Every structure is written in structure tokens, then in C-alpha cells.
Coordinates of C-alpha atoms in Angstrom, one line a residue:
M1 CA 0.0 0.0 0.0
C2 CA 1.4 3.4 -0.9
R3 CA 1.3 6.1 1.8
N4 CA 2.3 8.9 -0.5
K5 CA -0.5 9.5 -3.1
L6 CA 1.8 11.5 -5.3
R7 CA 4.2 8.6 -5.9
K8 CA 3.5 5.6 -8.0
C9 CA 3.1 2.3 -6.1
D10 CA 5.6 -0.5 -6.5
P11 CA 3.6 -3.7 -7.3
R12 CA 6.6 -6.0 -6.8
P13 CA 6.1 -6.8 -3.0
I14 CA 2.5 -7.8 -3.7
L15 CA 3.6 -9.9 -6.6
H16 CA 6.3 -11.6 -4.6
L17 CA 3.8 -12.4 -1.9
L18 CA 1.4 -14.0 -4.3
I19 CA 4.2 -16.1 -5.8
Y20 CA 5.3 -17.1 -2.4
L21 CA 1.8 -18.2 -1.4
L22 CA 1.3 -20.0 -4.7
F23 CA 4.6 -21.9 -4.1
I24 CA 3.4 -22.9 -0.6
Y25 CA 0.1 -24.1 -2.0
A26 CA 1.8 -26.1 -4.8
T27 CA 4.2 -27.7 -2.3
L28 CA 1.4 -28.8 0.0
L29 CA -0.6 -30.2 -2.9
V30 CA 2.4 -32.3 -4.1
I31 CA 3.0 -33.6 -0.6
H32 CA -0.7 -34.4 -0.2
T33 CA -0.8 -36.2 -3.6
I34 CA 2.4 -38.2 -3.1
F35 CA 2.4 -38.9 0.6
G36 CA -1.3 -38.6 1.4
R37 CA -1.8 -42.3 1.6
L38 CA 0.5 -42.3 4.7
F39 CA -1.9 -40.3 6.7
I40 CA -4.8 -41.8 8.6
G41 CA -8.2 -40.9 7.3
N42 CA -7.0 -39.7 4.0
H43 CA -9.2 -42.1 2.0
A44 CA -12.1 -44.5 2.5
V45 CA -11.3 -47.9 4.0
K46 CA -11.5 -50.7 1.4
I47 CA -13.8 -53.5 2.3
K48 CA -13.2 -57.0 1.0
R49 CA -15.6 -58.1 -1.7
S50 CA -16.7 -61.5 -0.5
A51 CA -17.6 -64.5 -2.5
T52 CA -21.2 -65.8 -2.3
L53 CA -21.2 -68.6 0.2
P54 CA -21.8 -71.5 0.5
L55 CA -20.3 -72.7 -2.7
R56 CA -22.8 -74.9 -4.4
F57 CA -23.5 -76.9 -7.5
N58 CA -25.2 -74.9 -10.2
S59 CA -28.6 -75.5 -11.8
Q60 CA -27.1 -77.8 -14.4
G61 CA -26.0 -80.1 -11.7
T62 CA -22.3 -79.5 -12.1
F63 CA -19.4 -77.9 -10.1
K64 CA -16.3 -77.0 -12.2
I65 CA -12.9 -76.3 -10.7
L66 CA -10.0 -74.7 -12.4
Q67 CA -6.6 -75.9 -11.0
V68 CA -3.9 -73.3 -11.6
A69 CA -0.5 -74.8 -10.7
D70 CA 2.7 -72.8 -10.5
M71 CA 1.9 -69.3 -11.9
H72 CA 5.5 -68.2 -10.8
F73 CA 4.4 -64.6 -11.2
A74 CA 7.1 -62.0 -10.5
N75 CA 7.1 -58.3 -11.7
G76 CA 4.7 -58.3 -14.6
V77 CA 5.9 -56.9 -17.9
M78 CA 9.5 -56.7 -16.5
S79 CA 9.6 -60.5 -15.9
R80 CA 10.6 -62.5 -19.0
C81 CA 9.3 -65.9 -19.9
R82 CA 11.5 -69.0 -19.4
D83 CA 11.8 -72.0 -21.6
V84 CA 9.9 -70.7 -24.6
L85 CA 10.8 -70.9 -28.3
P86 CA 13.3 -68.3 -29.6
F87 CA 10.7 -66.3 -31.6
E88 CA 8.5 -66.1 -28.5
F89 CA 11.1 -64.8 -26.0
H90 CA 11.3 -61.2 -27.1
Y91 CA 7.7 -60.3 -26.4
C92 CA 6.8 -62.9 -23.7
T93 CA 6.4 -61.8 -20.0
D94 CA 4.3 -62.4 -17.0
L95 CA 1.5 -60.8 -18.9
N96 CA 1.2 -63.9 -21.0
T97 CA 0.3 -65.8 -17.8
S98 CA -2.4 -63.3 -17.1
D99 CA -3.7 -63.4 -20.7
F100 CA -3.8 -67.3 -20.6
F101 CA -5.8 -67.1 -17.4
R102 CA -8.4 -64.7 -18.8
R103 CA -8.9 -66.8 -22.0
I104 CA -9.2 -70.1 -20.1
V105 CA -11.8 -68.6 -17.7
R106 CA -13.9 -67.4 -20.7
E107 CA -13.6 -70.8 -22.3
E108 CA -14.4 -73.0 -19.3
R109 CA -16.5 -70.7 -17.1
P110 CA -15.5 -72.4 -13.8
D111 CA -17.4 -72.2 -10.6
F112 CA -14.3 -72.1 -8.5
I113 CA -10.5 -71.7 -8.9
A114 CA -7.9 -73.5 -6.9
F115 CA -4.3 -72.1 -7.0
T116 CA -1.9 -74.9 -5.9
G117 CA 1.2 -73.0 -4.9
D118 CA 4.2 -71.2 -6.2
N119 CA 1.8 -68.4 -7.1
I120 CA 4.6 -65.9 -7.1
F121 CA 8.3 -66.6 -7.7
G122 CA 10.0 -65.1 -4.7
P123 CA 13.6 -64.9 -6.1
S124 CA 12.4 -62.7 -9.0
T125 CA 10.0 -60.7 -6.9
S126 CA 11.0 -57.3 -5.6
D127 CA 7.7 -56.8 -3.6
A128 CA 5.7 -59.8 -2.6
A129 CA 2.4 -57.8 -2.0
E130 CA 2.6 -56.0 -5.3
S131 CA 3.3 -59.3 -7.1
L132 CA 0.3 -61.0 -5.4
I133 CA -1.9 -58.1 -6.5
K134 CA -0.8 -58.5 -10.1
A135 CA -0.9 -62.3 -10.1
F136 CA -4.4 -62.6 -8.7
H137 CA -5.9 -59.6 -10.4
P138 CA -7.4 -61.7 -13.3
A139 CA -9.1 -64.0 -10.7
I140 CA -10.5 -61.0 -8.8
E141 CA -11.6 -59.4 -12.0
S142 CA -13.6 -62.6 -12.9
K143 CA -15.5 -62.4 -9.6
I144 CA -15.2 -66.2 -9.3
P145 CA -14.6 -67.6 -5.8
W146 CA -11.0 -68.8 -5.4
A147 CA -8.7 -70.3 -2.9
A148 CA -4.9 -70.7 -2.8
I149 CA -2.2 -72.6 -1.0
L150 CA 1.5 -71.9 -0.9
G151 CA 4.4 -73.7 -2.6
N152 CA 8.1 -73.6 -1.8
H153 CA 8.9 -70.4 -3.7
D154 CA 6.1 -68.0 -2.5
Q155 CA 7.9 -66.9 0.7
E156 CA 11.3 -66.2 -1.0
S157 CA 10.7 -62.5 -1.2
T158 CA 9.5 -59.9 1.3
M159 CA 6.7 -61.8 3.2
T160 CA 6.7 -64.8 5.5
R161 CA 4.4 -67.7 4.8
E162 CA 2.0 -66.6 7.5
E163 CA 1.9 -63.0 6.1
L164 CA 1.3 -64.4 2.6
M165 CA -1.6 -66.5 3.6
T166 CA -3.1 -63.7 5.7
Y167 CA -2.8 -61.4 2.7
L168 CA -4.3 -64.0 0.3
S169 CA -7.3 -64.6 2.7
A170 CA -8.0 -60.8 2.7
M171 CA -8.1 -60.5 -1.1
D172 CA -11.4 -60.0 -3.0
Y173 CA -13.5 -63.1 -3.7
S174 CA -10.9 -65.3 -1.9
V175 CA -12.1 -68.1 0.4
S176 CA -8.6 -69.0 1.5
Q177 CA -7.9 -69.3 5.2
V178 CA -4.7 -69.1 7.2
N179 CA -5.5 -72.0 9.6
P180 CA -8.6 -73.4 11.3
V181 CA -9.1 -73.1 15.0
T182 CA -9.0 -76.7 16.4
Y183 CA -9.2 -78.0 19.9
G184 CA -7.7 -80.9 21.8
Y185 CA -7.6 -82.1 25.4
S186 CA -4.6 -81.9 27.7
D187 CA -4.8 -83.0 31.3
G188 CA -8.6 -83.0 31.0
E189 CA -8.8 -79.4 29.7
K190 CA -9.9 -78.3 26.3
K191 CA -7.2 -76.3 24.7
V192 CA -6.5 -74.8 21.3
R193 CA -4.3 -77.1 19.2
E194 CA -1.7 -75.6 16.9
I195 CA -1.5 -76.9 13.3
D196 CA 1.8 -76.9 11.4
G197 CA 2.1 -74.7 8.4
F198 CA -0.2 -71.9 7.0
G199 CA -3.0 -72.6 4.7
N200 CA -4.7 -75.7 6.1
Y201 CA -8.5 -75.5 5.6
N202 CA -11.5 -77.2 4.0
I203 CA -14.3 -75.8 1.9
E204 CA -17.7 -77.5 1.6
V205 CA -19.7 -77.5 -1.5
S206 CA -23.5 -77.7 -1.1
G207 CA -26.1 -79.3 -3.4
A208 CA -28.1 -77.6 -6.1
I209 CA -30.7 -75.1 -5.1
G210 CA -34.2 -76.7 -4.9
S211 CA -32.9 -80.2 -4.2
E212 CA -33.2 -82.0 -0.9
L213 CA -29.4 -81.6 -0.5
A214 CA -29.4 -77.8 -1.0
N215 CA -28.3 -77.2 2.5
M216 CA -25.9 -80.2 2.8
S217 CA -22.2 -80.5 2.0
I218 CA -22.0 -83.1 -0.8
L219 CA -18.4 -82.4 -2.0
N220 CA -15.5 -81.4 0.3
L221 CA -12.3 -79.7 -0.7
Y222 CA -9.2 -80.0 1.5
F223 CA -6.3 -77.6 1.2
L224 CA -3.0 -78.3 2.8
D225 CA 0.3 -76.6 3.3
S226 CA 3.0 -79.0 2.2
G227 CA 5.8 -76.6 3.4
D228 CA 8.9 -75.4 1.6
R229 CA 12.2 -76.9 2.8
S230 CA 12.8 -79.3 5.7
T231 CA 13.3 -77.7 9.1
V232 CA 14.1 -80.9 10.9
P233 CA 17.8 -81.3 11.7
G234 CA 19.4 -84.2 9.8
I235 CA 16.7 -84.4 7.1
R236 CA 17.3 -82.5 3.9
G237 CA 15.1 -81.7 1.0
Y238 CA 11.6 -80.5 0.7
G239 CA 9.0 -80.1 3.4
W240 CA 6.0 -82.4 4.0
I241 CA 2.5 -82.5 5.5
R242 CA 3.0 -82.9 9.3
E243 CA 1.2 -85.1 11.8
T244 CA -0.8 -82.2 13.3
Q245 CA -2.2 -81.5 9.8
Q246 CA -3.2 -85.2 9.4
I247 CA -4.9 -85.3 12.7
W248 CA -6.9 -82.2 11.7
L249 CA -7.8 -83.9 8.3
R250 CA -9.1 -87.0 10.1
Q251 CA -11.2 -84.9 12.5
I252 CA -12.7 -82.9 9.6
S253 CA -13.4 -86.1 7.7
E254 CA -15.2 -87.6 10.7
M255 CA -17.2 -84.4 11.3
I256 CA -18.4 -84.5 7.7
K257 CA -19.4 -88.1 8.0
D258 CA -21.4 -87.4 11.2
K259 CA -23.2 -84.5 9.5
Q260 CA -24.1 -86.8 6.5
R261 CA -25.5 -89.4 8.9
A262 CA -27.8 -86.8 10.4
G263 CA -28.8 -85.3 7.1
P264 CA -31.9 -85.9 5.0
A265 CA -30.4 -88.8 3.0
P266 CA -28.3 -90.8 5.6
D267 CA -28.3 -94.0 3.5
T268 CA -26.6 -92.5 0.4
H269 CA -22.9 -92.9 -0.4
R270 CA -20.5 -90.8 1.7
P271 CA -19.8 -87.5 0.0
P272 CA -16.5 -87.5 -1.9
S273 CA -13.6 -85.2 -1.2
L274 CA -10.8 -83.7 -3.2
A275 CA -7.4 -82.6 -1.8
F276 CA -5.1 -79.9 -3.0
F277 CA -1.4 -79.4 -2.0
H278 CA 1.8 -78.4 -3.7
I279 CA 4.7 -80.8 -3.1
P280 CA 3.9 -84.5 -4.1
I281 CA 4.3 -87.3 -1.5
P282 CA 7.0 -89.9 -2.1
E283 CA 4.6 -92.6 -3.3
V284 CA 3.9 -90.5 -6.5
R285 CA 7.2 -91.8 -7.8
Q286 CA 5.6 -95.3 -8.0
L287 CA 3.2 -94.1 -10.7
W288 CA 6.0 -94.4 -13.3
F289 CA 5.3 -98.2 -13.2
T290 CA 1.5 -97.8 -13.6
K291 CA -0.8 -96.9 -16.5
F292 CA -0.8 -93.2 -15.9
V293 CA -2.6 -90.7 -18.1
G294 CA -0.6 -87.7 -19.3
Q295 CA 3.1 -86.8 -19.4
F296 CA 5.7 -88.0 -16.8
Q297 CA 8.7 -86.0 -18.0
E298 CA 10.7 -85.2 -14.9
G299 CA 11.6 -86.8 -11.6
V300 CA 9.2 -86.4 -8.7
A301 CA 10.6 -83.7 -6.5
C302 CA 9.2 -85.0 -3.2
P303 CA 10.4 -85.0 0.5
T304 CA 13.0 -87.6 1.5
Y305 CA 10.9 -88.2 4.7
N306 CA 7.6 -90.1 4.3
S307 CA 5.1 -88.7 6.9
G308 CA 2.3 -91.2 6.1
V309 CA 0.0 -89.0 4.1
L310 CA -1.1 -91.7 1.7
N311 CA -2.2 -94.0 4.6
T312 CA -4.1 -91.2 6.2
L313 CA -6.0 -90.5 3.0
I314 CA -6.7 -94.2 2.4
N315 CA -8.0 -94.6 6.0
M316 CA -10.2 -91.5 5.8
G317 CA -12.1 -93.1 2.9
D318 CA -13.6 -90.0 1.4
V319 CA -10.7 -88.6 -0.7
K320 CA -11.0 -89.6 -4.3
A321 CA -8.3 -87.5 -5.9
V322 CA -5.4 -85.3 -5.0
F323 CA -4.2 -82.4 -7.2
L324 CA -0.5 -81.3 -7.1
G325 CA 1.9 -78.8 -8.5
H326 CA 5.7 -78.3 -8.1
D327 CA 6.9 -80.4 -11.1
H328 CA 6.0 -78.2 -14.0
T329 CA 6.6 -80.7 -16.9
N330 CA 4.6 -83.5 -15.3
D331 CA 0.9 -83.3 -16.0
F332 CA -0.1 -87.0 -15.5
C333 CA -2.8 -88.7 -13.4
G334 CA -2.1 -92.0 -11.7
E335 CA -3.9 -94.1 -9.2
L336 CA -2.6 -95.3 -5.8
N337 CA -4.8 -97.5 -3.6
G338 CA -8.0 -96.1 -5.1
I339 CA -6.9 -92.5 -5.0
W340 CA -5.9 -90.6 -8.1
F341 CA -2.9 -88.2 -7.9
C342 CA -2.9 -85.6 -10.7
Y343 CA -0.4 -82.9 -11.6
G344 CA -1.7 -79.6 -12.9
G345 CA 1.2 -79.0 -15.3
G346 CA 3.1 -75.7 -15.3
F347 CA 0.8 -72.7 -15.9
G348 CA 3.0 -69.6 -15.6
Y349 CA 5.5 -68.4 -18.2
H350 CA 8.1 -67.1 -15.7
G351 CA 8.4 -70.6 -14.3
Y352 CA 10.6 -73.3 -15.9
G353 CA 9.0 -75.4 -18.5
K354 CA 10.0 -77.0 -21.8
A355 CA 10.4 -75.0 -25.0
G356 CA 7.6 -76.0 -27.4
W357 CA 5.6 -77.7 -24.7
H358 CA 2.6 -75.6 -24.0
R359 CA 1.7 -74.2 -20.7
R360 CA -1.5 -75.8 -19.4
V361 CA -4.3 -75.9 -16.8
R362 CA -6.3 -78.7 -15.3
V363 CA -10.1 -78.7 -15.1
I364 CA -12.0 -80.8 -12.6
L365 CA -15.8 -81.4 -13.1
A366 CA -18.1 -82.9 -10.5
E367 CA -21.5 -84.0 -11.8
L368 CA -24.7 -84.7 -9.8
E369 CA -27.0 -87.7 -10.2
R370 CA -30.4 -86.7 -11.6
G371 CA -33.3 -87.9 -9.5
E372 CA -37.0 -88.1 -10.5
R373 CA -37.7 -84.6 -9.4
N374 CA -34.4 -82.9 -8.6
W375 CA -30.6 -83.3 -8.3
K376 CA -29.2 -85.8 -5.9
G377 CA -25.6 -86.4 -4.7
V378 CA -22.4 -86.5 -6.7
H379 CA -22.5 -89.1 -9.5
R380 CA -19.1 -88.6 -11.2
I381 CA -15.9 -86.7 -11.0
K382 CA -13.8 -86.2 -14.2
T383 CA -10.9 -84.1 -15.4
W384 CA -9.1 -82.9 -18.4
K385 CA -6.4 -80.3 -19.4
R386 CA -6.4 -77.2 -21.6
L387 CA -3.3 -76.1 -23.5
D388 CA -2.2 -72.5 -24.3
D389 CA -1.7 -73.4 -27.9
G390 CA -3.8 -70.8 -29.6
S391 CA -7.0 -72.9 -29.6
L392 CA -7.0 -74.0 -26.0
S393 CA -6.9 -77.7 -27.0
K394 CA -8.6 -80.1 -24.6
I395 CA -6.6 -83.3 -23.9
D396 CA -6.5 -86.3 -21.6
E397 CA -10.1 -86.4 -20.4
L398 CA -10.4 -89.0 -17.6
V399 CA -13.1 -90.2 -15.2
L400 CA -11.6 -90.2 -11.7
W401 CA -14.6 -91.5 -9.7
T402 CA -18.1 -92.8 -10.2
N403 CA -20.5 -93.2 -7.3
P404 CA -21.1 -97.0 -6.9
L405 CA -24.6 -96.3 -5.7
S406 CA -25.6 -94.2 -8.7
T407 CA -28.4 -95.7 -10.8

């Protein structure tokens, strides 16, 4: 402001003040934009979008599962493919894995997706959480319920196995769980029993709407953490399914049996179950000498210690098939003591494979028996594979189980 009206005012102080204020405003705006996420209350809390539960058979009397084994996702477009043909290498990245996933979902329209470990490849992953977001984005985008377990490479980055399973269970449309709460008795007192590993849980699938089994579990899915590396002194090699996990399995199997006895159709065949874990058990090596279906192209990378999983599954009586990952160029199914063991085959392009041998995915289809008026229990379970060969070729269709009481 000029005090002397006869002299011309100098506008520069006012201009300098305006520039100074503008600079302060711009600086605060930049800080807010870049660092605002660090401040509490800056944005709305994100709520998990949950899958519709319970899972159930659809109106066509089927329940279709997509098994995705060994995505080995890393850093997206920055992660090159492994073991592809020379002309494919220059443009092939993690994005090819995501593209394959989207196309197979459109083709098969599954009711559920099971990821059987090594979802991300820790050694190539700079940020595990960011990699998980990118890897599972196509599944979340599809809005199809999904569940995941861990392999031996998931935790080799910036998150522990417990942190990984906690994160996976919190993602949209995921029905994954860290671990169930189980109880045991010690000195006559009921106490919480710890289970080894992270990612042991079961998911029950109910009958079709309108049927007498609509509110009953007629198919059960077991998910197990097969570990990563041995933590027992003197035993080298891969991890295995521990005794505490097998105790839990037997308990769940008995609980399902008891519920079936008390249900509306107690005289029907016991509901079948399927199991999913990453690292194969030692007995899978014996399938080389059987009439397996598919390709047996590499040695079975299993634990050196046999924890008795096969005997547990046999004695339970309800598990009809087990679905594995880990050995990417094996995609066969073989039968051991009435239980089928099936590899998914390598799915992800950043995981090792075999040049010219297409990445692949396994499909599992459970079909209900048709009654006079509505759908009854599970009649048959079958499987096949789809190849990422341009036409999503369907190969190796196989019936895994048929209900002996079906008409």
C-alpha cells in the first residue's frame, strides 16, 4: 500500500507475496498427492468383496474347478518368460500368464478356482504384496470364488508364509484361510491345538438349489500346506505334511461323516472329497510303473521323509483324488490304492518349462446324479487339461470316480 499518493506504487512486493503463497500451496498439494496415503483418514477404508457362500452346484448339476499350478508370477511386464521358443522370447512376459488365465476362464467358465502353490516366484519378486496383487488380479476381475495354498517359492521375497496366507485370505473373492481353530484335550482341559504350516482349511460345496441336499455338503475340498524346505535337523530336502495336519484332516473327515448321517439322506454314499497341495508325496514316484494318463517328463521332487499322508488319505475313505503342483513338466494322473494323484502341469510363463511344450491348466468337473424330481448327490468326477496353444486344446479327459450307488 502506498502512503504517498503523489508517488506511483511499486507492485513487486505484492507480486512476490502472491508467488510465495502459490509456491506454498503447490508444495502442500504435491505432498498431499504423493504422501497422502500415509496419513490416517486420507481415503475410505477398502472393504473386501466377498464370494457368495456357501459354494454350491449350479442349476445344471455341475461344479467345475480350475486348478492353476505354479503361476510363478514376478514383476509383470518386466519379468521375461522361461523355456519358450526363440521367436516367443522377445515379447513374452508375466502378462502372457495373465492373458492365458483370462482366456481359459472365458472358455471353461469355472465355478471355483484352486491355486496350488508357487503363485509368485520369490527370487524374482521385488515386492511380494505387489506381485500378489498383479498375479491374482485376473481372478479377482472374474469375480469367481477362489482359494490358494503356498508352494516352496512364494515366501522367498518380502513376506513370510503366515503373512502371505493372511494377505491371500483378505483379497477380494478369496475363500482362502490361514489356519482353522482346532481343539484338543490336555490334562482333561480343552485347549487350542496348533497346526503346522499356514493354509490348512476345508471348503464344503452344497447341493443344487431346490434339491433336498441344497443345505448339505455333498463335496468337500481339503487344502493343505506341504511346506517349503525341511526344518528338521538331519533331514534335507523339501517339506512335508505334518502329523498335526493329518490329525486335523481325520477330524474334519469324521465331522463331515457325522453330518451326513444326520442329514436328509443318511443312506446315500458318503460325500466324496478332493485334496489340493503343492509338493507331491514320495509314493507318487511309483506311478511311473502304472498306466498313468498324461506326461511323466521329470523326476518327482518330493520329500525324503515319508510322513504317512497316503495311509491317512486311504483310511479316511472320502478322498477320491489329489491335485498337485511343483513339477512343471509333469501333468499326469495315476492311481494309488484307489486315490488318483494328478499334476496340474506348469501354468506360468516365468516358471521353468520346456520349449515347445505348451503351458497348461487342469479342469475338474463334478456332476450330480439326476433324480426323478431334482438333483441328488455327486454321481461322477472327471478331469481334463487345456493347453495354451492358440486354440485351448482339450486333452486327456479322464473319469476319476463314479458313485457306486448311482443308478
